[in-house]
Amino acid sequence: MAPRKQREIFDATLRLVAERGYDGLTVEGVAERSGVNKTTIYRWWPSKAALLGAALVESDVLGFAVPDTGSLRGDLIALVENVRRLLTEPPGSDIAVAALAAAVRHPELDGRRFFADRFAKEREIFERAARRGEPAASADPMLIMDLLAGAVWMRAVLRGMKVGDDFAAEAVSLVLDGARAEDPGAR
């Protein structure tokens, strides 16, 4: 399939899931919006779950470049800021929330593929940091990302709170430095 047509199909898929949720997503609706015959869509993706799964991984709408600021802290702050924008600014926020809700209710969607693909890209941050000697050898990159991205999801989506401009730096500091009170005797 031509890349331009595939992009149109994925964009139509994501717009529809954002507008109507997973239950309102149909291959017929995607065909109508993308101008591609539904039999062509079914030839490449056998179900709406397969189509949405591919759209989530391949579309640029939910993507962002992996930052390279020269430090683990800087990269993580930039990455958390990207997640914050994704979850608070349309169209990404509408798509991400609808897709997550669908993945929870419909295991055939296999949202793990989307998150595995994202983590594979994020791993580069930790590989560069390890070469610089930044994180402790015992640091678990996936746990760090889960804590940081999970904090954004929790605040922005589940609690419906405003996630301010300083949130990324605060969250990264808390994860990297901890929440221990400074030892008054250490001064």
Tab-separated table of N, CA and C in Angstrom, residues 23-167:
chain	number	residue	atom	x	y	z
A	23	ASP	N	-16.066	1.621	20.268
A	23	ASP	CA	-17.321	0.995	19.847
A	23	ASP	C	-17.897	1.671	18.606
A	24	GLY	N	-17.628	2.957	18.432
A	24	GLY	CA	-18.130	3.681	17.263
A	24	GLY	C	-17.198	3.625	16.064
A	25	LEU	N	-16.030	3.030	16.241
A	25	LEU	CA	-15.075	2.880	15.137
A	25	LEU	C	-15.505	1.729	14.252
A	26	THR	N	-15.621	1.988	12.961
A	26	THR	CA	-15.943	0.924	12.000
A	26	THR	C	-15.004	1.029	10.812
A	27	VAL	N	-14.752	-0.115	10.209
A	27	VAL	CA	-13.920	-0.122	9.003
A	27	VAL	C	-14.644	0.642	7.900
A	28	GLU	N	-15.959	0.547	7.863
A	28	GLU	CA	-16.735	1.282	6.861
A	28	GLU	C	-16.554	2.785	7.033
A	29	GLY	N	-16.576	3.245	8.280
A	29	GLY	CA	-16.365	4.663	8.556
A	29	GLY	C	-14.972	5.113	8.153
A	30	VAL	N	-13.978	4.284	8.431
A	30	VAL	CA	-12.603	4.599	8.035
A	30	VAL	C	-12.504	4.654	6.514
A	31	ALA	N	-13.138	3.709	5.837
A	31	ALA	CA	-13.113	3.683	4.373
A	31	ALA	C	-13.728	4.959	3.801
A	32	GLU	N	-14.848	5.353	4.369
A	32	GLU	CA	-15.522	6.563	3.891
A	32	GLU	C	-14.645	7.803	4.088
A	33	ARG	N	-14.056	7.940	5.271
A	33	ARG	CA	-13.230	9.121	5.562
A	33	ARG	C	-11.916	9.141	4.801
A	34	SER	N	-11.352	7.977	4.568
A	34	SER	CA	-10.040	7.941	3.916
A	34	SER	C	-10.139	7.849	2.403
A	35	GLY	N	-11.335	7.532	1.898
A	35	GLY	CA	-11.502	7.389	0.455
A	35	GLY	C	-10.904	6.098	-0.079
A	36	VAL	N	-10.742	5.117	0.794
A	36	VAL	CA	-10.188	3.823	0.407
A	36	VAL	C	-11.291	2.784	0.561
A	37	ASN	N	-11.362	1.856	-0.375
A	37	ASN	CA	-12.374	0.815	-0.333
A	37	ASN	C	-12.191	-0.045	0.912
A	38	LYS	N	-13.304	-0.429	1.542
A	38	LYS	CA	-13.204	-1.210	2.783
A	38	LYS	C	-12.565	-2.581	2.548
A	39	THR	N	-12.726	-3.149	1.350
A	39	THR	CA	-12.076	-4.439	1.088
A	39	THR	C	-10.560	-4.296	1.076
A	40	THR	N	-10.075	-3.146	0.649
A	40	THR	CA	-8.627	-2.886	0.683
A	40	THR	C	-8.153	-2.813	2.131
A	41	ILE	N	-8.927	-2.154	2.963
A	41	ILE	CA	-8.562	-2.049	4.376
A	41	ILE	C	-8.544	-3.436	5.007
A	42	TYR	N	-9.589	-4.226	4.751
A	42	TYR	CA	-9.643	-5.576	5.316
A	42	TYR	C	-8.514	-6.472	4.790
A	43	ARG	N	-8.035	-6.204	3.599
A	43	ARG	CA	-6.934	-6.995	3.038
A	43	ARG	C	-5.673	-6.800	3.877
A	44	TRP	N	-5.481	-5.584	4.396
A	44	TRP	CA	-4.281	-5.280	5.176
A	44	TRP	C	-4.474	-5.498	6.669
A	45	TRP	N	-5.688	-5.216	7.172
A	45	TRP	CA	-5.987	-5.336	8.594
A	45	TRP	C	-7.292	-6.104	8.737
A	46	PRO	N	-7.267	-7.305	9.308
A	46	PRO	CA	-8.447	-8.170	9.327
A	46	PRO	C	-9.568	-7.735	10.266
A	47	SER	N	-9.300	-6.758	11.127
A	47	SER	CA	-10.331	-6.319	12.078
A	47	SER	C	-10.083	-4.868	12.452
A	48	LYS	N	-11.077	-4.261	13.083
A	48	LYS	CA	-10.873	-2.882	13.525
A	48	LYS	C	-9.835	-2.833	14.637
A	49	ALA	N	-9.714	-3.878	15.431
A	49	ALA	CA	-8.677	-3.915	16.471
A	49	ALA	C	-7.293	-3.896	15.842
A	50	ALA	N	-7.096	-4.703	14.812
A	50	ALA	CA	-5.797	-4.724	14.122
A	50	ALA	C	-5.509	-3.381	13.469
A	51	LEU	N	-6.531	-2.778	12.889
A	51	LEU	CA	-6.375	-1.475	12.243
A	51	LEU	C	-6.008	-0.392	13.265
A	52	LEU	N	-6.717	-0.339	14.377
A	52	LEU	CA	-6.415	0.666	15.393
A	52	LEU	C	-5.041	0.422	16.000
A	53	GLY	N	-4.703	-0.829	16.257
A	53	GLY	CA	-3.381	-1.146	16.794
A	53	GLY	C	-2.268	-0.658	15.881
A	54	ALA	N	-2.424	-0.894	14.590
A	54	ALA	CA	-1.414	-0.433	13.622
A	54	ALA	C	-1.378	1.085	13.559
A	55	ALA	N	-2.546	1.715	13.594
A	55	ALA	CA	-2.599	3.177	13.531
A	55	ALA	C	-1.917	3.800	14.741
A	56	LEU	N	-2.112	3.210	15.917
A	56	LEU	CA	-1.488	3.754	17.126
A	56	LEU	C	0.037	3.691	17.042
A	57	VAL	N	0.557	2.607	16.507
A	57	VAL	CA	2.004	2.432	16.426
A	57	VAL	C	2.606	3.242	15.281
A	58	GLU	N	1.941	3.274	14.150
A	58	GLU	CA	2.536	3.849	12.936
A	58	GLU	C	2.231	5.326	12.698
A	59	SER	N	1.160	5.837	13.256
A	59	SER	CA	0.778	7.215	12.973
A	59	SER	C	1.703	8.208	13.675
A	60	ASP	N	1.900	9.330	13.043
A	60	ASP	CA	2.708	10.405	13.624
A	60	ASP	C	1.939	11.217	14.665
A	61	VAL	N	0.616	11.067	14.711
A	61	VAL	CA	-0.202	11.876	15.609
A	61	VAL	C	0.209	11.678	17.065
A	62	LEU	N	0.538	10.448	17.455
A	62	LEU	CA	0.905	10.169	18.835
A	62	LEU	C	2.415	10.057	19.020
A	63	GLY	N	3.152	10.377	18.002
A	63	GLY	CA	4.598	10.222	18.075
A	63	GLY	C	5.308	11.505	18.452
A	64	PHE	N	6.524	11.342	18.922
A	64	PHE	CA	7.404	12.477	19.158
A	64	PHE	C	8.832	11.979	19.131
A	65	ALA	N	9.712	12.880	18.808
A	65	ALA	CA	11.130	12.517	18.715
A	65	ALA	C	11.688	12.247	20.106
A	66	VAL	N	12.582	11.282	20.166
A	66	VAL	CA	13.255	10.984	21.426
A	66	VAL	C	14.253	12.108	21.681
A	67	PRO	N	14.137	12.791	22.825
A	67	PRO	CA	15.014	13.936	23.081
A	67	PRO	C	16.463	13.508	23.337
A	68	ASP	N	17.364	14.405	23.033
A	68	ASP	CA	18.790	14.192	23.321
A	68	ASP	C	19.355	15.525	23.791
A	69	THR	N	19.225	15.781	25.093
A	69	THR	CA	19.665	17.056	25.662
A	69	THR	C	21.090	16.998	26.200
A	70	GLY	N	21.647	15.786	26.255
A	70	GLY	CA	22.989	15.625	26.792
A	70	GLY	C	23.033	15.127	28.220
A	71	SER	N	21.865	14.990	28.862
A	71	SER	CA	21.828	14.453	30.225
A	71	SER	C	20.562	13.627	30.397
A	72	LEU	N	20.619	12.663	31.287
A	72	LEU	CA	19.438	11.842	31.571
A	72	LEU	C	18.315	12.717	32.112
A	73	ARG	N	18.629	13.587	33.051
A	73	ARG	CA	17.610	14.469	33.638
A	73	ARG	C	16.954	15.324	32.551
A	74	GLY	N	17.750	15.938	31.715
A	74	GLY	CA	17.204	16.778	30.644
A	74	GLY	C	16.358	15.986	29.661
A	75	ASP	N	16.830	14.791	29.297
A	75	ASP	CA	16.064	13.949	28.370
A	75	ASP	C	14.733	13.533	28.981
A	76	LEU	N	14.748	13.157	30.257
A	76	LEU	CA	13.510	12.728	30.913
A	76	LEU	C	12.532	13.889	31.066
A	77	ILE	N	13.040	15.062	31.392
A	77	ILE	CA	12.155	16.236	31.482
A	77	ILE	C	11.508	16.505	30.127
A	78	ALA	N	12.296	16.467	29.062
A	78	ALA	CA	11.758	16.695	27.716
A	78	ALA	C	10.746	15.614	27.340
A	79	LEU	N	11.040	14.386	27.695
A	79	LEU	CA	10.133	13.284	27.372
A	79	LEU	C	8.824	13.410	28.149
A	80	VAL	N	8.899	13.728	29.435
A	80	VAL	CA	7.682	13.910	30.234
A	80	VAL	C	6.875	15.093	29.700
A	81	GLU	N	7.556	16.128	29.272
A	81	GLU	CA	6.859	17.269	28.678
A	81	GLU	C	6.129	16.848	27.399
A	82	ASN	N	6.759	15.992	26.595
A	82	ASN	CA	6.096	15.469	25.393
A	82	ASN	C	4.843	14.681	25.768
A	83	VAL	N	4.942	13.837	26.789
A	83	VAL	CA	3.788	13.055	27.240
A	83	VAL	C	2.709	13.996	27.770
A	84	ARG	N	3.113	15.015	28.509
A	84	ARG	CA	2.141	15.991	29.028
A	84	ARG	C	1.367	16.650	27.889
A	85	ARG	N	2.085	17.095	26.866
A	85	ARG	CA	1.408	17.718	25.723
A	85	ARG	C	0.504	16.718	25.012
A	86	LEU	N	0.988	15.501	24.847
A	86	LEU	CA	0.205	14.469	24.174
A	86	LEU	C	-1.117	14.227	24.894
A	87	LEU	N	-1.097	14.237	26.214
A	87	LEU	CA	-2.293	13.912	26.987
A	87	LEU	C	-3.157	15.112	27.341
A	88	THR	N	-2.702	16.302	27.011
A	88	THR	CA	-3.486	17.491	27.363
A	88	THR	C	-3.872	18.351	26.168
A	89	GLU	N	-3.308	18.081	25.001
A	89	GLU	CA	-3.599	18.906	23.827
A	89	GLU	C	-4.205	18.060	22.713
A	90	PRO	N	-5.377	18.489	22.207
A	90	PRO	CA	-5.968	17.774	21.070
A	90	PRO	C	-5.076	17.923	19.832
A	91	PRO	N	-5.086	17.004	18.915
A	91	PRO	CA	-5.936	15.810	18.888
A	91	PRO	C	-5.346	14.636	19.665
A	92	GLY	N	-4.068	14.720	20.045
A	92	GLY	CA	-3.423	13.608	20.725
A	92	GLY	C	-4.146	13.166	21.977
A	93	SER	N	-4.614	14.140	22.784
A	93	SER	CA	-5.271	13.787	24.045
A	93	SER	C	-6.537	12.983	23.801
A	94	ASP	N	-7.344	13.390	22.829
A	94	ASP	CA	-8.588	12.675	22.530
A	94	ASP	C	-8.296	11.255	22.062
A	95	ILE	N	-7.296	11.121	21.217
A	95	ILE	CA	-6.949	9.811	20.660
A	95	ILE	C	-6.372	8.905	21.744
A	96	ALA	N	-5.428	9.411	22.523
A	96	ALA	CA	-4.771	8.594	23.545
A	96	ALA	C	-5.766	8.095	24.585
A	97	VAL	N	-6.640	8.968	25.041
A	97	VAL	CA	-7.611	8.580	26.065
A	97	VAL	C	-8.595	7.552	25.510
A	98	ALA	N	-9.095	7.781	24.307
A	98	ALA	CA	-10.034	6.829	23.700
A	98	ALA	C	-9.356	5.480	23.440
A	99	ALA	N	-8.123	5.513	22.989
A	99	ALA	CA	-7.411	4.269	22.698
A	99	ALA	C	-7.109	3.495	23.972
A	100	LEU	N	-6.729	4.196	25.051
A	100	LEU	CA	-6.467	3.516	26.312
A	100	LEU	C	-7.744	2.880	26.848
A	101	ALA	N	-8.831	3.594	26.798
A	101	ALA	CA	-10.109	3.039	27.254
A	101	ALA	C	-10.465	1.798	26.443
A	102	ALA	N	-10.231	1.858	25.146
A	102	ALA	CA	-10.516	0.706	24.286
A	102	ALA	C	-9.616	-0.470	24.631
A	103	ALA	N	-8.345	-0.215	24.870
A	103	ALA	CA	-7.396	-1.296	25.171
A	103	ALA	C	-7.754	-2.006	26.468
A	104	VAL	N	-8.277	-1.257	27.432
A	104	VAL	CA	-8.662	-1.852	28.710
A	104	VAL	C	-9.868	-2.770	28.531
A	105	ARG	N	-10.816	-2.342	27.745
A	105	ARG	CA	-12.065	-3.097	27.563
A	105	ARG	C	-12.000	-4.148	26.478
A	106	HIS	N	-11.041	-4.022	25.559
A	106	HIS	CA	-10.973	-4.927	24.411
A	106	HIS	C	-9.562	-5.494	24.278
A	107	PRO	N	-9.283	-6.612	24.926
A	107	PRO	CA	-7.925	-7.169	24.908
A	107	PRO	C	-7.419	-7.491	23.499
A	108	GLU	N	-8.327	-7.727	22.567
A	108	GLU	CA	-7.900	-8.020	21.191
A	108	GLU	C	-7.167	-6.848	20.553
A	109	LEU	N	-7.338	-5.657	21.106
A	109	LEU	CA	-6.635	-4.480	20.589
A	109	LEU	C	-5.141	-4.571	20.864
A	110	ASP	N	-4.760	-5.213	21.948
A	110	ASP	CA	-3.361	-5.419	22.326
A	110	ASP	C	-2.611	-4.092	22.413
A	111	GLY	N	-2.991	-3.279	23.381
A	111	GLY	CA	-2.320	-2.015	23.630
A	111	GLY	C	-0.868	-2.180	24.032
A	112	ARG	N	-0.492	-3.406	24.438
A	112	ARG	CA	0.906	-3.653	24.820
A	112	ARG	C	1.854	-3.348	23.668
A	113	ARG	N	1.421	-3.595	22.451
A	113	ARG	CA	2.286	-3.334	21.289
A	113	ARG	C	2.627	-1.848	21.193
A	114	PHE	N	1.639	-0.997	21.417
A	114	PHE	CA	1.864	0.449	21.376
A	114	PHE	C	2.879	0.850	22.442
A	115	PHE	N	2.671	0.379	23.677
A	115	PHE	CA	3.569	0.771	24.759
A	115	PHE	C	4.943	0.136	24.613
A	116	ALA	N	5.004	-1.074	24.078
A	116	ALA	CA	6.313	-1.711	23.833
A	116	ALA	C	7.077	-0.933	22.770
A	117	ASP	N	6.378	-0.474	21.754
A	117	ASP	CA	7.024	0.311	20.697
A	117	ASP	C	7.551	1.627	21.261
A	118	ARG	N	6.757	2.282	22.108
A	118	ARG	CA	7.199	3.543	22.717
A	118	ARG	C	8.421	3.307	23.593
A	119	PHE	N	8.380	2.248	24.418
A	119	PHE	CA	9.511	2.007	25.306
A	119	PHE	C	10.768	1.644	24.521
A	120	ALA	N	10.616	0.956	23.404
A	120	ALA	CA	11.785	0.629	22.585
A	120	ALA	C	12.479	1.908	22.126
A	121	LYS	N	11.696	2.936	21.825
A	121	LYS	CA	12.272	4.221	21.415
A	121	LYS	C	12.877	4.960	22.616
A	122	GLU	N	12.200	4.888	23.760
A	122	GLU	CA	12.674	5.581	24.962
A	122	GLU	C	13.945	4.958	25.524
A	123	ARG	N	14.143	3.678	25.278
A	123	ARG	CA	15.314	2.968	25.791
A	123	ARG	C	16.612	3.660	25.358
A	124	GLU	N	16.578	4.298	24.197
A	124	GLU	CA	17.748	5.021	23.676
A	124	GLU	C	18.248	6.063	24.690
A	125	ILE	N	17.338	6.713	25.388
A	125	ILE	CA	17.702	7.706	26.398
A	125	ILE	C	18.572	7.060	27.475
A	126	PHE	N	18.160	5.902	27.913
A	126	PHE	CA	18.870	5.218	28.989
A	126	PHE	C	20.189	4.618	28.505
A	127	GLU	N	20.223	4.187	27.258
A	127	GLU	CA	21.480	3.666	26.708
A	127	GLU	C	22.529	4.771	26.616
A	128	ARG	N	22.123	5.949	26.171
A	128	ARG	CA	23.049	7.085	26.118
A	128	ARG	C	23.496	7.475	27.523
A	129	ALA	N	22.538	7.506	28.459
A	129	ALA	CA	22.859	7.877	29.838
A	129	ALA	C	23.824	6.868	30.461
A	130	ALA	N	23.640	5.590	30.151
A	130	ALA	CA	24.537	4.560	30.698
A	130	ALA	C	25.958	4.757	30.171
A	131	ARG	N	26.073	5.136	28.903
A	131	ARG	CA	27.408	5.400	28.348
A	131	ARG	C	28.068	6.593	29.037
A	132	ARG	N	27.251	7.532	29.534
A	132	ARG	CA	27.785	8.681	30.261
A	132	ARG	C	27.980	8.362	31.748
A	133	GLY	N	27.526	7.179	32.177
A	133	GLY	CA	27.658	6.784	33.572
A	133	GLY	C	26.640	7.430	34.494
A	134	GLU	N	25.513	7.853	33.943
A	134	GLU	CA	24.538	8.594	34.758
A	134	GLU	C	23.666	7.746	35.671
A	135	PRO	N	22.886	6.811	35.157
A	135	PRO	CA	22.009	6.120	36.107
A	135	PRO	C	22.787	5.030	36.859
A	136	ALA	N	22.309	4.710	38.038
A	136	ALA	CA	22.891	3.583	38.764
A	136	ALA	C	22.645	2.324	37.945
A	137	ALA	N	23.561	1.399	38.001
A	137	ALA	CA	23.428	0.162	37.240
A	137	ALA	C	22.143	-0.577	37.604
A	138	SER	N	21.676	-0.393	38.825
A	138	SER	CA	20.460	-1.079	39.281
A	138	SER	C	19.175	-0.371	38.842
A	139	ALA	N	19.288	0.805	38.261
A	139	ALA	CA	18.099	1.560	37.842
A	139	ALA	C	17.359	0.802	36.745
A	140	ASP	N	16.053	0.695	36.890
A	140	ASP	CA	15.207	-0.006	35.928
A	140	ASP	C	14.566	1.035	35.006
A	141	PRO	N	15.040	1.149	33.756
A	141	PRO	CA	14.505	2.170	32.849
A	141	PRO	C	12.994	2.087	32.652
A	142	MET	N	12.456	0.881	32.558
A	142	MET	CA	11.019	0.757	32.349
A	142	MET	C	10.248	1.252	33.571
A	143	LEU	N	10.745	0.943	34.766
A	143	LEU	CA	10.090	1.431	35.978
A	143	LEU	C	10.137	2.954	36.037
A	144	ILE	N	11.267	3.529	35.688
A	144	ILE	CA	11.389	4.989	35.680
A	144	ILE	C	10.368	5.594	34.721
A	145	MET	N	10.263	5.035	33.506
A	145	MET	CA	9.307	5.562	32.529
A	145	MET	C	7.872	5.343	32.996
A	146	ASP	N	7.598	4.181	33.606
A	146	ASP	CA	6.247	3.929	34.109
A	146	ASP	C	5.866	4.939	35.192
A	147	LEU	N	6.804	5.231	36.089
A	147	LEU	CA	6.533	6.202	37.148
A	147	LEU	C	6.271	7.594	36.571
A	148	LEU	N	7.080	7.996	35.607
A	148	LEU	CA	6.946	9.342	35.050
A	148	LEU	C	5.718	9.468	34.148
A	149	ALA	N	5.579	8.575	33.189
A	149	ALA	CA	4.423	8.646	32.280
A	149	ALA	C	3.134	8.376	33.055
A	150	GLY	N	3.207	7.437	34.004
A	150	GLY	CA	2.030	7.141	34.821
A	150	GLY	C	1.570	8.341	35.623
A	151	ALA	N	2.526	9.136	36.096
A	151	ALA	CA	2.171	10.344	36.844
A	151	ALA	C	1.402	11.324	35.961
A	152	VAL	N	1.816	11.450	34.708
A	152	VAL	CA	1.115	12.356	33.791
A	152	VAL	C	-0.289	11.823	33.519
A	153	TRP	N	-0.392	10.522	33.216
A	153	TRP	CA	-1.703	9.915	32.972
A	153	TRP	C	-2.615	10.120	34.181
A	154	MET	N	-2.091	9.853	35.362
A	154	MET	CA	-2.892	9.953	36.586
A	154	MET	C	-3.409	11.372	36.776
A	155	ARG	N	-2.523	12.342	36.668
A	155	ARG	CA	-2.928	13.741	36.880
A	155	ARG	C	-3.858	14.237	35.783
A	156	ALA	N	-3.425	14.094	34.542
A	156	ALA	CA	-4.147	14.715	33.423
A	156	ALA	C	-5.436	13.980	33.074
A	157	VAL	N	-5.376	12.662	33.028
A	157	VAL	CA	-6.516	11.902	32.521
A	157	VAL	C	-7.422	11.409	33.638
A	158	LEU	N	-6.854	10.705	34.590
A	158	LEU	CA	-7.690	10.080	35.606
A	158	LEU	C	-8.195	11.061	36.665
A	159	ARG	N	-7.347	12.001	37.077
A	159	ARG	CA	-7.781	12.984	38.080
A	159	ARG	C	-8.351	14.250	37.436
A	160	GLY	N	-8.071	14.458	36.146
A	160	GLY	CA	-8.563	15.644	35.458
A	160	GLY	C	-7.954	16.935	35.950
A	161	MET	N	-6.738	16.835	36.479
A	161	MET	CA	-6.061	18.018	37.012
A	161	MET	C	-5.229	18.689	35.925
A	162	LYS	N	-4.996	19.972	36.104
A	162	LYS	CA	-4.100	20.693	35.208
A	162	LYS	C	-2.675	20.214	35.493
A	163	VAL	N	-1.955	19.952	34.430
A	163	VAL	CA	-0.558	19.542	34.560
A	163	VAL	C	0.263	20.729	34.073
A	164	GLY	N	0.814	21.471	35.017
A	164	GLY	CA	1.497	22.722	34.706
A	164	GLY	C	2.836	22.543	34.019
A	165	ASP	N	3.384	23.667	33.602
A	165	ASP	CA	4.646	23.674	32.875
A	165	ASP	C	5.814	23.159	33.714
A	166	ASP	N	5.719	23.253	35.029
A	166	ASP	CA	6.808	22.809	35.895
A	166	ASP	C	6.676	21.347	36.320
A	167	PHE	N	5.589	20.698	35.906
A	167	PHE	CA	5.336	19.329	36.324
A	167	PHE	C	6.454	18.376	35.903
